[in-house]
Amino acid sequence: MRRLLMAAASLGVFALIGPAAAQSPIVIKFSHVVAPNTPKGLAAEKFKELAEKYTDGKVKVEVYPNSQLYKDKEELEALQLGAVQMLAPSNSKFGPIGIREFEVFDLPYILPDLATLRKVTDGPLGARLLKLLDGKGMTGLAYWDNGFKEMSANKKLLAPADYRGLKFRIQSSKVLEAQFRALGAIPQVMAFSEVYQALQTGVVDGQENTASNMYTQKMHEVQKYTMMTHHGYIGYVVVVNKKFWDGIPADTRTLLEKAMKEATAYGNGQSAKENDDALAEMVKGGKTELVKLTPEQDAAMRKAMEPVYNDVAGRVGKPLIEEFIKETKAATN
Ligand code: LMR
């Protein structure tokens, strides 16, 4: 044994597994599908900056934007397997791994504004939804905003009837599927990274997304019209692999929680401005025309999408939908 140890020492093995190993940082791979200059991309960079600063280099955060590592569907599976440690998928993307409740955020016109949303996510319902992730090998850390969605197509869509027969790309959410079916359109689930090309080649006719996502993917360059419908919301749940998170020393984890809290406040504090700026750039580009609906046209869209609430009640849960609506009402009163 002694001889073995001496041989190891002479080979410098101890130098490798001794002090150096103790100092090697905990690495958090943070994968996401959008561009760096979006609400999620910027919040992820802010978390990296603060996490590395507060832990004094004990933690290293590697951010991989633009679906570099994984596309939508694979992302959550990779997190569950521990291939990446942190993600921020949109609410719409939890259905395929068996958590349908987050699809409540997809219901058309359920949120009047970001302030109301914040009251819901910061309240008891928001906390309870995060707890659902525990059973899937994940820990939910925060809610990050993107913002409100607009519709786009090569045709002006002023009334529900204008949507009939058109193919729309959707995220993997049954609520979004029901929404386009209510308009007589054909929804098609597709990874975010594939949307631009699908629009360009006519695989789909249109899509719905926030201005920042549209602009950074250049969707506005291949869509003649952007309808300012604000009909739904895109936001994210920041999740970590539970086993990995629980294995981080408690004092370090506390510092990471502080970094997450501050990155969340930073990101959510400027998401609306990022979408406004993206919209202004889209207008400047001159390739898409912004279409504002009149109050009557807006009312007709709302009415056409009303049945969605009943259509998805069995899946998302009627009591959950009712509780969500109650909380939004309480927040606006
Ligand atoms: C989408 O797939 O359209 C969005 O969820 C992308 C994102 O992460 O904002």
mmCIF file of N, CA, C and O in Angstrom, residues 53-135:
data_model
loop_
_atom_site.group_PDB
_atom_site.id
_atom_site.type_symbol
_atom_site.label_atom_id
_atom_site.label_comp_id
_atom_site.label_asym_id
_atom_site.label_seq_id
_atom_site.Cartn_x
_atom_site.Cartn_y
_atom_site.Cartn_z
ATOM 1 N N LYS A 53 -19.942 36.000 -8.946
ATOM 2 C CA LYS A 53 -19.431 37.034 -8.036
ATOM 3 C C LYS A 53 -19.685 36.641 -6.573
ATOM 4 O O LYS A 53 -18.769 36.637 -5.755
ATOM 5 N N TYR A 54 -20.913 36.301 -6.252
ATOM 6 C CA TYR A 54 -21.254 36.013 -4.847
ATOM 7 C C TYR A 54 -20.547 34.774 -4.313
ATOM 8 O O TYR A 54 -20.263 34.675 -3.132
ATOM 9 N N THR A 55 -20.322 33.793 -5.174
ATOM 10 C CA THR A 55 -19.670 32.568 -4.682
ATOM 11 C C THR A 55 -18.157 32.657 -4.834
ATOM 12 O O THR A 55 -17.449 31.690 -4.570
ATOM 13 N N ASP A 56 -17.698 33.819 -5.266
ATOM 14 C CA ASP A 56 -16.265 34.048 -5.388
ATOM 15 C C ASP A 56 -15.599 32.977 -6.257
ATOM 16 O O ASP A 56 -14.546 32.443 -5.907
ATOM 17 N N GLY A 57 -16.247 32.620 -7.326
ATOM 18 C CA GLY A 57 -15.675 31.655 -8.269
ATOM 19 C C GLY A 57 -15.915 30.187 -7.915
ATOM 20 O O GLY A 57 -15.512 29.301 -8.656
ATOM 21 N N LYS A 58 -16.569 29.948 -6.768
ATOM 22 C CA LYS A 58 -16.828 28.535 -6.395
ATOM 23 C C LYS A 58 -17.813 27.900 -7.368
ATOM 24 O O LYS A 58 -17.871 26.685 -7.511
ATOM 25 N N VAL A 59 -18.637 28.761 -7.972
ATOM 26 C CA VAL A 59 -19.608 28.264 -8.955
ATOM 27 C C VAL A 59 -19.330 28.932 -10.295
ATOM 28 O O VAL A 59 -19.090 30.140 -10.358
ATOM 29 N N LYS A 60 -19.345 28.126 -11.333
ATOM 30 C CA LYS A 60 -19.174 28.661 -12.683
ATOM 31 C C LYS A 60 -20.467 28.375 -13.437
ATOM 32 O O LYS A 60 -20.958 27.243 -13.403
ATOM 33 N N VAL A 61 -21.012 29.419 -14.064
ATOM 34 C CA VAL A 61 -22.256 29.223 -14.823
ATOM 35 C C VAL A 61 -21.934 29.340 -16.313
ATOM 36 O O VAL A 61 -21.386 30.345 -16.761
ATOM 37 N N GLU A 62 -22.234 28.297 -17.053
ATOM 38 C CA GLU A 62 -22.022 28.325 -18.502
ATOM 39 C C GLU A 62 -23.387 28.455 -19.177
ATOM 40 O O GLU A 62 -24.225 27.573 -19.041
ATOM 41 N N VAL A 63 -23.592 29.581 -19.863
ATOM 42 C CA VAL A 63 -24.899 29.800 -20.518
ATOM 43 C C VAL A 63 -24.793 29.399 -21.998
ATOM 44 O O VAL A 63 -23.890 29.854 -22.702
ATOM 45 N N TYR A 64 -25.687 28.546 -22.431
ATOM 46 C CA TYR A 64 -25.720 28.095 -23.833
ATOM 47 C C TYR A 64 -27.030 28.560 -24.472
ATOM 48 O O TYR A 64 -28.061 27.913 -24.305
ATOM 49 N N PRO A 65 -27.017 29.692 -25.190
ATOM 50 C CA PRO A 65 -28.263 30.204 -25.791
ATOM 51 C C PRO A 65 -28.588 29.542 -27.133
ATOM 52 O O PRO A 65 -27.841 28.650 -27.593
ATOM 53 N N ASN A 66 -29.683 29.981 -27.759
ATOM 54 C CA ASN A 66 -29.991 29.645 -29.156
ATOM 55 C C ASN A 66 -30.081 28.160 -29.475
ATOM 56 O O ASN A 66 -29.634 27.737 -30.546
ATOM 57 N N SER A 67 -30.595 27.362 -28.567
ATOM 58 C CA SER A 67 -30.743 25.908 -28.791
ATOM 59 C C SER A 67 -29.415 25.235 -29.174
ATOM 60 O O SER A 67 -29.416 24.224 -29.860
ATOM 61 N N GLN A 68 -28.302 25.824 -28.742
ATOM 62 C CA GLN A 68 -26.989 25.250 -29.050
ATOM 63 C C GLN A 68 -26.865 23.817 -28.553
ATOM 64 O O GLN A 68 -26.279 22.974 -29.206
ATOM 65 N N LEU A 69 -27.397 23.575 -27.365
ATOM 66 C CA LEU A 69 -27.285 22.231 -26.797
ATOM 67 C C LEU A 69 -28.519 21.387 -27.082
ATOM 68 O O LEU A 69 -28.410 20.247 -27.500
ATOM 69 N N TYR A 70 -29.678 21.964 -26.822
ATOM 70 C CA TYR A 70 -30.915 21.183 -26.952
ATOM 71 C C TYR A 70 -32.039 22.029 -27.518
ATOM 72 O O TYR A 70 -32.123 23.214 -27.253
ATOM 73 N N LYS A 71 -32.927 21.356 -28.275
ATOM 74 C CA LYS A 71 -34.153 22.014 -28.734
ATOM 75 C C LYS A 71 -35.208 21.864 -27.637
ATOM 76 O O LYS A 71 -35.021 21.105 -26.691
ATOM 77 N N ASP A 72 -36.344 22.496 -27.865
ATOM 78 C CA ASP A 72 -37.397 22.573 -26.844
ATOM 79 C C ASP A 72 -37.645 21.279 -26.072
ATOM 80 O O ASP A 72 -37.579 21.233 -24.864
ATOM 81 N N LYS A 73 -37.965 20.227 -26.832
ATOM 82 C CA LYS A 73 -38.457 19.016 -26.192
ATOM 83 C C LYS A 73 -37.347 18.292 -25.434
ATOM 84 O O LYS A 73 -37.574 17.729 -24.360
ATOM 85 N N GLU A 74 -36.155 18.360 -26.008
ATOM 86 C CA GLU A 74 -35.045 17.613 -25.401
ATOM 87 C C GLU A 74 -34.539 18.288 -24.133
ATOM 88 O O GLU A 74 -33.961 17.623 -23.269
ATOM 89 N N GLU A 75 -34.760 19.598 -24.048
ATOM 90 C CA GLU A 75 -34.185 20.369 -22.943
ATOM 91 C C GLU A 75 -34.557 19.821 -21.570
ATOM 92 O O GLU A 75 -33.696 19.591 -20.720
ATOM 93 N N LEU A 76 -35.865 19.629 -21.374
ATOM 94 C CA LEU A 76 -36.328 19.177 -20.054
ATOM 95 C C LEU A 76 -35.883 17.746 -19.752
ATOM 96 O O LEU A 76 -35.559 17.417 -18.622
ATOM 97 N N GLU A 77 -35.823 16.929 -20.786
ATOM 98 C CA GLU A 77 -35.335 15.562 -20.581
ATOM 99 C C GLU A 77 -33.861 15.596 -20.169
ATOM 100 O O GLU A 77 -33.431 14.866 -19.287
ATOM 101 N N ALA A 78 -33.090 16.462 -20.821
ATOM 102 C CA ALA A 78 -31.661 16.578 -20.495
ATOM 103 C C ALA A 78 -31.479 17.043 -19.052
ATOM 104 O O ALA A 78 -30.574 16.572 -18.352
ATOM 105 N N LEU A 79 -32.356 17.927 -18.594
ATOM 106 C CA LEU A 79 -32.261 18.398 -17.211
ATOM 107 C C LEU A 79 -32.574 17.257 -16.248
ATOM 108 O O LEU A 79 -31.893 17.057 -15.242
ATOM 109 N N GLN A 80 -33.612 16.512 -16.552
ATOM 110 C CA GLN A 80 -33.986 15.405 -15.674
ATOM 111 C C GLN A 80 -32.871 14.358 -15.594
ATOM 112 O O GLN A 80 -32.650 13.761 -14.559
ATOM 113 N N LEU A 81 -32.162 14.184 -16.708
ATOM 114 C CA LEU A 81 -31.062 13.209 -16.727
ATOM 115 C C LEU A 81 -29.781 13.769 -16.108
ATOM 116 O O LEU A 81 -28.821 13.042 -15.898
ATOM 117 N N GLY A 82 -29.749 15.066 -15.886
ATOM 118 C CA GLY A 82 -28.568 15.691 -15.290
ATOM 119 C C GLY A 82 -27.508 16.095 -16.313
ATOM 120 O O GLY A 82 -26.382 16.423 -15.944
ATOM 121 N N ALA A 83 -27.846 16.074 -17.599
ATOM 122 C CA ALA A 83 -26.877 16.487 -18.626
ATOM 123 C C ALA A 83 -26.676 18.001 -18.606
ATOM 124 O O ALA A 83 -25.626 18.504 -19.002
ATOM 125 N N VAL A 84 -27.699 18.744 -18.184
ATOM 126 C CA VAL A 84 -27.567 20.179 -17.888
ATOM 127 C C VAL A 84 -28.182 20.385 -16.506
ATOM 128 O O VAL A 84 -28.942 19.532 -16.027
ATOM 129 N N GLN A 85 -27.851 21.508 -15.892
ATOM 130 C CA GLN A 85 -28.300 21.701 -14.510
ATOM 131 C C GLN A 85 -29.407 22.737 -14.388
ATOM 132 O O GLN A 85 -30.175 22.716 -13.428
ATOM 133 N N MET A 86 -29.481 23.672 -15.332
ATOM 134 C CA MET A 86 -30.461 24.756 -15.189
ATOM 135 C C MET A 86 -31.067 25.119 -16.548
ATOM 136 O O MET A 86 -30.372 25.127 -17.560
ATOM 137 N N LEU A 87 -32.359 25.420 -16.521
ATOM 138 C CA LEU A 87 -33.090 25.825 -17.731
ATOM 139 C C LEU A 87 -34.122 26.871 -17.345
ATOM 140 O O LEU A 87 -34.444 27.013 -16.166
ATOM 141 N N ALA A 88 -34.708 27.489 -18.361
ATOM 142 C CA ALA A 88 -35.873 28.344 -18.114
ATOM 143 C C ALA A 88 -36.870 28.134 -19.260
ATOM 144 O O ALA A 88 -37.083 29.028 -20.083
ATOM 145 N N PRO A 89 -37.492 26.974 -19.317
ATOM 146 C CA PRO A 89 -38.463 26.729 -20.399
ATOM 147 C C PRO A 89 -39.726 27.543 -20.178
ATOM 148 O O PRO A 89 -40.059 27.893 -19.039
ATOM 149 N N SER A 90 -40.437 27.799 -21.264
ATOM 150 C CA SER A 90 -41.690 28.537 -21.109
ATOM 151 C C SER A 90 -42.719 27.632 -20.430
ATOM 152 O O SER A 90 -42.609 26.401 -20.481
ATOM 153 N N ASN A 91 -43.711 28.265 -19.831
ATOM 154 C CA ASN A 91 -44.784 27.531 -19.152
ATOM 155 C C ASN A 91 -45.391 26.462 -20.064
ATOM 156 O O ASN A 91 -45.794 25.397 -19.604
ATOM 157 N N SER A 92 -45.455 26.782 -21.352
ATOM 158 C CA SER A 92 -46.115 25.910 -22.329
ATOM 159 C C SER A 92 -45.397 24.587 -22.536
ATOM 160 O O SER A 92 -45.936 23.695 -23.159
ATOM 161 N N LYS A 93 -44.173 24.488 -22.052
ATOM 162 C CA LYS A 93 -43.356 23.315 -22.428
ATOM 163 C C LYS A 93 -43.298 22.219 -21.371
ATOM 164 O O LYS A 93 -42.562 21.235 -21.515
ATOM 165 N N PHE A 94 -44.090 22.380 -20.297
ATOM 166 C CA PHE A 94 -44.049 21.377 -19.231
ATOM 167 C C PHE A 94 -45.049 20.242 -19.439
ATOM 168 O O PHE A 94 -44.964 19.220 -18.779
ATOM 169 N N GLY A 95 -46.003 20.449 -20.351
ATOM 170 C CA GLY A 95 -47.015 19.414 -20.611
ATOM 171 C C GLY A 95 -46.421 18.071 -21.005
ATOM 172 O O GLY A 95 -46.750 17.041 -20.423
ATOM 173 N N PRO A 96 -45.523 18.072 -21.992
ATOM 174 C CA PRO A 96 -44.981 16.791 -22.450
ATOM 175 C C PRO A 96 -44.240 15.993 -21.378
ATOM 176 O O PRO A 96 -44.075 14.791 -21.528
ATOM 177 N N ILE A 97 -43.794 16.614 -20.296
ATOM 178 C CA ILE A 97 -43.182 15.801 -19.234
ATOM 179 C C ILE A 97 -44.183 15.539 -18.104
ATOM 180 O O ILE A 97 -43.823 15.147 -16.996
ATOM 181 N N GLY A 98 -45.447 15.782 -18.393
ATOM 182 C CA GLY A 98 -46.496 15.364 -17.451
ATOM 183 C C GLY A 98 -46.943 16.414 -16.455
ATOM 184 O O GLY A 98 -47.652 16.104 -15.504
ATOM 185 N N ILE A 99 -46.528 17.679 -16.638
ATOM 186 C CA ILE A 99 -47.032 18.725 -15.738
ATOM 187 C C ILE A 99 -47.886 19.672 -16.581
ATOM 188 O O ILE A 99 -47.386 20.583 -17.234
ATOM 189 N N ARG A 100 -49.182 19.413 -16.550
ATOM 190 C CA ARG A 100 -50.085 20.166 -17.422
ATOM 191 C C ARG A 100 -50.501 21.506 -16.815
ATOM 192 O O ARG A 100 -50.970 22.387 -17.521
ATOM 193 N N GLU A 101 -50.332 21.627 -15.510
ATOM 194 C CA GLU A 101 -50.883 22.795 -14.816
ATOM 195 C C GLU A 101 -50.307 24.123 -15.304
ATOM 196 O O GLU A 101 -50.988 25.144 -15.284
ATOM 197 N N PHE A 102 -49.046 24.108 -15.738
ATOM 198 C CA PHE A 102 -48.446 25.373 -16.182
ATOM 199 C C PHE A 102 -49.111 25.911 -17.453
ATOM 200 O O PHE A 102 -48.921 27.062 -17.819
ATOM 201 N N GLU A 103 -49.859 25.050 -18.133
ATOM 202 C CA GLU A 103 -50.560 25.503 -19.347
ATOM 203 C C GLU A 103 -51.652 26.523 -19.022
ATOM 204 O O GLU A 103 -52.178 27.168 -19.924
ATOM 205 N N VAL A 104 -51.977 26.669 -17.748
ATOM 206 C CA VAL A 104 -52.982 27.675 -17.369
ATOM 207 C C VAL A 104 -52.525 29.076 -17.816
ATOM 208 O O VAL A 104 -53.341 29.929 -18.173
ATOM 209 N N PHE A 105 -51.211 29.282 -17.825
ATOM 210 C CA PHE A 105 -50.675 30.586 -18.236
ATOM 211 C C PHE A 105 -50.907 30.847 -19.730
ATOM 212 O O PHE A 105 -50.762 31.963 -20.200
ATOM 213 N N ASP A 106 -51.187 29.765 -20.486
ATOM 214 C CA ASP A 106 -51.388 29.899 -21.934
ATOM 215 C C ASP A 106 -52.803 30.321 -22.307
ATOM 216 O O ASP A 106 -53.070 30.624 -23.476
ATOM 217 N N LEU A 107 -53.723 30.294 -21.352
ATOM 218 C CA LEU A 107 -55.115 30.599 -21.704
ATOM 219 C C LEU A 107 -55.224 32.009 -22.293
ATOM 220 O O LEU A 107 -54.652 32.960 -21.750
ATOM 221 N N PRO A 108 -55.939 32.108 -23.415
ATOM 222 C CA PRO A 108 -56.018 33.418 -24.073
ATOM 223 C C PRO A 108 -56.649 34.489 -23.176
ATOM 224 O O PRO A 108 -57.646 34.222 -22.511
ATOM 225 N N TYR A 109 -56.040 35.618 -23.147
ATOM 226 C CA TYR A 109 -56.533 36.819 -22.432
ATOM 227 C C TYR A 109 -56.701 36.601 -20.924
ATOM 228 O O TYR A 109 -57.467 37.325 -20.290
ATOM 229 N N ILE A 110 -55.998 35.634 -20.346
ATOM 230 C CA ILE A 110 -56.196 35.380 -18.902
ATOM 231 C C ILE A 110 -55.479 36.442 -18.051
ATOM 232 O O ILE A 110 -55.856 36.681 -16.914
ATOM 233 N N LEU A 111 -54.471 37.087 -18.633
ATOM 234 C CA LEU A 111 -53.710 38.078 -17.856
ATOM 235 C C LEU A 111 -53.813 39.456 -18.492
ATOM 236 O O LEU A 111 -53.400 39.645 -19.640
ATOM 237 N N PRO A 112 -54.356 40.418 -17.761
ATOM 238 C CA PRO A 112 -54.476 41.760 -18.341
ATOM 239 C C PRO A 112 -53.143 42.490 -18.463
ATOM 240 O O PRO A 112 -52.953 43.296 -19.369
ATOM 241 N N ASP A 113 -52.217 42.208 -17.554
ATOM 242 C CA ASP A 113 -50.931 42.922 -17.590
ATOM 243 C C ASP A 113 -49.899 42.190 -16.729
ATOM 244 O O ASP A 113 -50.221 41.234 -16.014
ATOM 245 N N LEU A 114 -48.661 42.672 -16.797
ATOM 246 C CA LEU A 114 -47.577 41.994 -16.077
ATOM 247 C C LEU A 114 -47.690 42.155 -14.558
ATOM 248 O O LEU A 114 -47.283 41.276 -13.804
ATOM 249 N N ALA A 115 -48.266 43.274 -14.115
ATOM 250 C CA ALA A 115 -48.408 43.487 -12.667
ATOM 251 C C ALA A 115 -49.333 42.428 -12.069
ATOM 252 O O ALA A 115 -49.070 41.889 -10.980
ATOM 253 N N THR A 116 -50.389 42.099 -12.793
ATOM 254 C CA THR A 116 -51.324 41.071 -12.324
ATOM 255 C C THR A 116 -50.631 39.707 -12.316
ATOM 256 O O THR A 116 -50.761 38.937 -11.359
ATOM 257 N N LEU A 117 -49.916 39.436 -13.380
ATOM 258 C CA LEU A 117 -49.175 38.180 -13.447
ATOM 259 C C LEU A 117 -48.271 38.023 -12.219
ATOM 260 O O LEU A 117 -48.229 36.977 -11.577
ATOM 261 N N ARG A 118 -47.575 39.091 -11.899
ATOM 262 C CA ARG A 118 -46.618 39.050 -10.789
ATOM 263 C C ARG A 118 -47.314 38.696 -9.485
ATOM 264 O O ARG A 118 -46.802 37.955 -8.665
ATOM 265 N N LYS A 119 -48.512 39.264 -9.284
ATOM 266 C CA LYS A 119 -49.256 38.966 -8.047
ATOM 267 C C LYS A 119 -49.573 37.471 -7.977
ATOM 268 O O LYS A 119 -49.521 36.873 -6.911
ATOM 269 N N VAL A 120 -49.906 36.878 -9.128
ATOM 270 C CA VAL A 120 -50.243 35.453 -9.139
ATOM 271 C C VAL A 120 -48.988 34.607 -8.889
ATOM 272 O O VAL A 120 -48.990 33.709 -8.043
ATOM 273 N N THR A 121 -47.911 34.902 -9.620
ATOM 274 C CA THR A 121 -46.713 34.063 -9.466
ATOM 275 C C THR A 121 -46.071 34.254 -8.082
ATOM 276 O O THR A 121 -45.503 33.309 -7.539
ATOM 277 N N ASP A 122 -46.169 35.435 -7.520
ATOM 278 C CA ASP A 122 -45.590 35.670 -6.185
ATOM 279 C C ASP A 122 -46.495 35.194 -5.057
ATOM 280 O O ASP A 122 -46.097 35.192 -3.894
ATOM 281 N N GLY A 123 -47.709 34.813 -5.383
ATOM 282 C CA GLY A 123 -48.666 34.409 -4.349
ATOM 283 C C GLY A 123 -48.660 32.905 -4.109
ATOM 284 O O GLY A 123 -47.792 32.185 -4.620
ATOM 285 N N PRO A 124 -49.642 32.421 -3.327
ATOM 286 C CA PRO A 124 -49.677 30.995 -2.969
ATOM 287 C C PRO A 124 -49.833 30.059 -4.168
ATOM 288 O O PRO A 124 -49.255 28.978 -4.183
ATOM 289 N N LEU A 125 -50.565 30.497 -5.170
ATOM 290 C CA LEU A 125 -50.749 29.636 -6.345
ATOM 291 C C LEU A 125 -49.419 29.439 -7.084
ATOM 292 O O LEU A 125 -49.061 28.318 -7.472
ATOM 293 N N GLY A 126 -48.697 30.525 -7.244
ATOM 294 C CA GLY A 126 -47.383 30.444 -7.902
ATOM 295 C C GLY A 126 -46.462 29.487 -7.165
ATOM 296 O O GLY A 126 -45.775 28.659 -7.776
ATOM 297 N N ALA A 127 -46.472 29.558 -5.842
ATOM 298 C CA ALA A 127 -45.606 28.686 -5.028
ATOM 299 C C ALA A 127 -46.034 27.226 -5.165
ATOM 300 O O ALA A 127 -45.198 26.323 -5.272
ATOM 301 N N ARG A 128 -47.345 27.012 -5.171
ATOM 302 C CA ARG A 128 -47.850 25.632 -5.280
ATOM 303 C C ARG A 128 -47.495 25.010 -6.630
ATOM 304 O O ARG A 128 -47.139 23.846 -6.708
ATOM 305 N N LEU A 129 -47.579 25.807 -7.670
ATOM 306 C CA LEU A 129 -47.223 25.286 -8.997
ATOM 307 C C LEU A 129 -45.738 24.882 -9.035
ATOM 308 O O LEU A 129 -45.396 23.832 -9.567
ATOM 309 N N LEU A 130 -44.895 25.695 -8.431
ATOM 310 C CA LEU A 130 -43.463 25.354 -8.427
ATOM 311 C C LEU A 130 -43.218 24.021 -7.719
ATOM 312 O O LEU A 130 -42.361 23.243 -8.112
ATOM 313 N N LYS A 131 -43.989 23.777 -6.675
ATOM 314 C CA LYS A 131 -43.839 22.530 -5.892
ATOM 315 C C LYS A 131 -44.112 21.283 -6.743
ATOM 316 O O LYS A 131 -43.601 20.195 -6.443
ATOM 317 N N LEU A 132 -44.944 21.454 -7.786
ATOM 318 C CA LEU A 132 -45.267 20.299 -8.638
ATOM 319 C C LEU A 132 -44.021 19.738 -9.324
ATOM 320 O O LEU A 132 -43.985 18.587 -9.737
ATOM 321 N N LEU A 133 -43.006 20.577 -9.439
ATOM 322 C CA LEU A 133 -41.801 20.162 -10.156
ATOM 323 C C LEU A 133 -40.986 19.142 -9.359
ATOM 324 O O LEU A 133 -40.253 18.347 -9.944
ATOM 325 N N ASP A 134 -41.128 19.191 -8.043
ATOM 326 C CA ASP A 134 -40.358 18.279 -7.178
ATOM 327 C C ASP A 134 -40.523 16.823 -7.595
ATOM 328 O O ASP A 134 -39.566 16.058 -7.608
ATOM 329 N N GLY A 135 -41.751 16.461 -7.919
ATOM 330 C CA GLY A 135 -42.048 15.077 -8.273
ATOM 331 C C GLY A 135 -41.437 14.652 -9.599
ATOM 332 O O GLY A 135 -41.490 13.483 -9.965
#
